[in-house]
Amino acid sequence: MPKSNSRKKAVYTPPQKAKEVKLSPRWLAPTMVASWIIGILWIAVFYITNVAGVDVPFMTDLQNWNLGIGFAFIIFGVVLSTRWR
């Protein structure tokens, strides 16, 4: 009788451990959304006051750095969104 190439014993496979579901902190989602809204509003107010000729003391002094500040808030919201589960 010819020998078969199959194994006599099955290969041991350890049981799968249940993965623990990770939850986001409660502050993450509101902070993320607030950051997006603040960034968009910052840029919108800068453009509106610039076009209308209204002098807002802190925005007039910063000039085009206002765009950087607005985008920094938006990017911060995007970075937080990568941690949301």
PDB file of C-alpha atoms in Angstrom:
ATOM      1  CA  MET A   1       0.000   0.000   0.000  1.00  0.00           C
ATOM      2  CA  PRO A   2       1.528   3.370  -1.025  1.00  0.00           C
ATOM      3  CA  LYS A   3       2.184   6.046   1.575  1.00  0.00           C
ATOM      4  CA  SER A   4       0.164   9.203   1.313  1.00  0.00           C
ATOM      5  CA  ASN A   5       1.768  12.613   1.453  1.00  0.00           C
ATOM      6  CA  SER A   6      -0.806  14.003   3.850  1.00  0.00           C
ATOM      7  CA  ARG A   7      -0.038  14.493   7.512  1.00  0.00           C
ATOM      8  CA  LYS A   8      -1.529  12.218  10.074  1.00  0.00           C
ATOM      9  CA  LYS A   9      -1.981  15.030  12.609  1.00  0.00           C
ATOM     10  CA  ALA A  10      -3.637  18.338  11.909  1.00  0.00           C
ATOM     11  CA  VAL A  11      -1.498  21.424  12.439  1.00  0.00           C
ATOM     12  CA  TYR A  12      -2.380  23.113  15.718  1.00  0.00           C
ATOM     13  CA  THR A  13      -3.992  26.515  15.324  1.00  0.00           C
ATOM     14  CA  PRO A  14      -4.434  28.486  18.536  1.00  0.00           C
ATOM     15  CA  PRO A  15      -7.892  29.943  19.114  1.00  0.00           C
ATOM     16  CA  GLN A  16      -8.427  33.522  18.038  1.00  0.00           C
ATOM     17  CA  LYS A  17      -8.439  36.025  20.856  1.00  0.00           C
ATOM     18  CA  ALA A  18     -11.334  38.434  20.798  1.00  0.00           C
ATOM     19  CA  LYS A  19     -10.063  41.879  19.928  1.00  0.00           C
ATOM     20  CA  GLU A  20     -10.997  44.577  22.364  1.00  0.00           C
ATOM     21  CA  VAL A  21     -13.049  47.278  20.701  1.00  0.00           C
ATOM     22  CA  LYS A  22     -11.391  50.646  21.200  1.00  0.00           C
ATOM     23  CA  LEU A  23     -13.612  53.651  21.665  1.00  0.00           C
ATOM     24  CA  SER A  24     -12.814  57.270  21.086  1.00  0.00           C
ATOM     25  CA  PRO A  25     -12.694  59.680  23.990  1.00  0.00           C
ATOM     26  CA  ARG A  26     -15.909  61.655  24.406  1.00  0.00           C
ATOM     27  CA  TRP A  27     -14.178  64.969  23.704  1.00  0.00           C
ATOM     28  CA  LEU A  28     -12.719  63.923  20.344  1.00  0.00           C
ATOM     29  CA  ALA A  29     -15.685  64.322  17.991  1.00  0.00           C
ATOM     30  CA  PRO A  30     -16.874  67.703  19.330  1.00  0.00           C
ATOM     31  CA  THR A  31     -13.308  69.057  19.286  1.00  0.00           C
ATOM     32  CA  MET A  32     -12.793  67.794  15.736  1.00  0.00           C
ATOM     33  CA  VAL A  33     -15.986  69.372  14.404  1.00  0.00           C
ATOM     34  CA  ALA A  34     -15.424  72.600  16.346  1.00  0.00           C
ATOM     35  CA  SER A  35     -11.927  72.854  14.898  1.00  0.00           C
ATOM     36  CA  TRP A  36     -13.272  72.547  11.345  1.00  0.00           C
ATOM     37  CA  ILE A  37     -15.968  75.134  11.970  1.00  0.00           C
ATOM     38  CA  ILE A  38     -13.561  77.591  13.609  1.00  0.00           C
ATOM     39  CA  GLY A  39     -11.118  77.224  10.720  1.00  0.00           C
ATOM     40  CA  ILE A  40     -13.773  77.777   8.062  1.00  0.00           C
ATOM     41  CA  LEU A  41     -15.287  80.723   9.932  1.00  0.00           C
ATOM     42  CA  TRP A  42     -11.853  82.276  10.491  1.00  0.00           C
ATOM     43  CA  ILE A  43     -11.114  82.221   6.768  1.00  0.00           C
ATOM     44  CA  ALA A  44     -14.631  83.414   5.861  1.00  0.00           C
ATOM     45  CA  VAL A  45     -14.512  86.338   8.295  1.00  0.00           C
ATOM     46  CA  PHE A  46     -11.064  87.294   6.999  1.00  0.00           C
ATOM     47  CA  TYR A  47     -12.300  87.394   3.414  1.00  0.00           C
ATOM     48  CA  ILE A  48     -15.540  89.203   4.243  1.00  0.00           C
ATOM     49  CA  THR A  49     -13.825  91.882   6.313  1.00  0.00           C
ATOM     50  CA  ASN A  50     -11.115  92.247   3.695  1.00  0.00           C
ATOM     51  CA  VAL A  51     -13.603  92.753   0.856  1.00  0.00           C
ATOM     52  CA  ALA A  52     -15.932  94.991   2.865  1.00  0.00           C
ATOM     53  CA  GLY A  53     -13.059  97.144   4.075  1.00  0.00           C
ATOM     54  CA  VAL A  54     -13.926  96.606   7.737  1.00  0.00           C
ATOM     55  CA  ASP A  55     -10.980  96.896  10.081  1.00  0.00           C
ATOM     56  CA  VAL A  56     -10.923  94.108  12.647  1.00  0.00           C
ATOM     57  CA  PRO A  57      -7.915  94.978  14.851  1.00  0.00           C
ATOM     58  CA  PHE A  58      -6.368  91.521  15.254  1.00  0.00           C
ATOM     59  CA  MET A  59      -7.187  90.334  11.735  1.00  0.00           C
ATOM     60  CA  THR A  60      -5.889  93.449  10.025  1.00  0.00           C
ATOM     61  CA  ASP A  61      -2.568  93.113  11.827  1.00  0.00           C
ATOM     62  CA  LEU A  62      -2.122  89.480  10.786  1.00  0.00           C
ATOM     63  CA  GLN A  63      -2.893  90.135   7.101  1.00  0.00           C
ATOM     64  CA  ASN A  64      -2.519  86.920   5.063  1.00  0.00           C
ATOM     65  CA  TRP A  65      -1.417  84.902   8.110  1.00  0.00           C
ATOM     66  CA  ASN A  66      -5.144  84.600   8.756  1.00  0.00           C
ATOM     67  CA  LEU A  67      -5.277  81.971   6.021  1.00  0.00           C
ATOM     68  CA  GLY A  68      -2.563  79.982   7.785  1.00  0.00           C
ATOM     69  CA  ILE A  69      -4.430  80.191  11.080  1.00  0.00           C
ATOM     70  CA  GLY A  70      -7.685  79.048   9.473  1.00  0.00           C
ATOM     71  CA  PHE A  71      -6.010  76.177   7.670  1.00  0.00           C
ATOM     72  CA  ALA A  72      -4.163  75.186  10.847  1.00  0.00           C
ATOM     73  CA  PHE A  73      -7.520  74.750  12.606  1.00  0.00           C
ATOM     74  CA  ILE A  74      -8.841  72.704   9.683  1.00  0.00           C
ATOM     75  CA  ILE A  75      -5.730  70.506   9.566  1.00  0.00           C
ATOM     76  CA  PHE A  76      -5.922  69.995  13.334  1.00  0.00           C
ATOM     77  CA  GLY A  77      -9.499  68.728  12.834  1.00  0.00           C
ATOM     78  CA  VAL A  78      -8.338  66.340  10.121  1.00  0.00           C
ATOM     79  CA  VAL A  79      -5.542  65.018  12.344  1.00  0.00           C
ATOM     80  CA  LEU A  80      -8.075  64.416  15.118  1.00  0.00           C
ATOM     81  CA  SER A  81     -10.343  62.603  12.674  1.00  0.00           C
ATOM     82  CA  THR A  82      -7.657  59.979  12.112  1.00  0.00           C
ATOM     83  CA  ARG A  83      -7.944  59.021  15.792  1.00  0.00           C
ATOM     84  CA  TRP A  84     -11.747  58.725  15.742  1.00  0.00           C
ATOM     85  CA  ARG A  85     -13.137  55.187  15.983  1.00  0.00           C
TER      86      ARG A  85
END
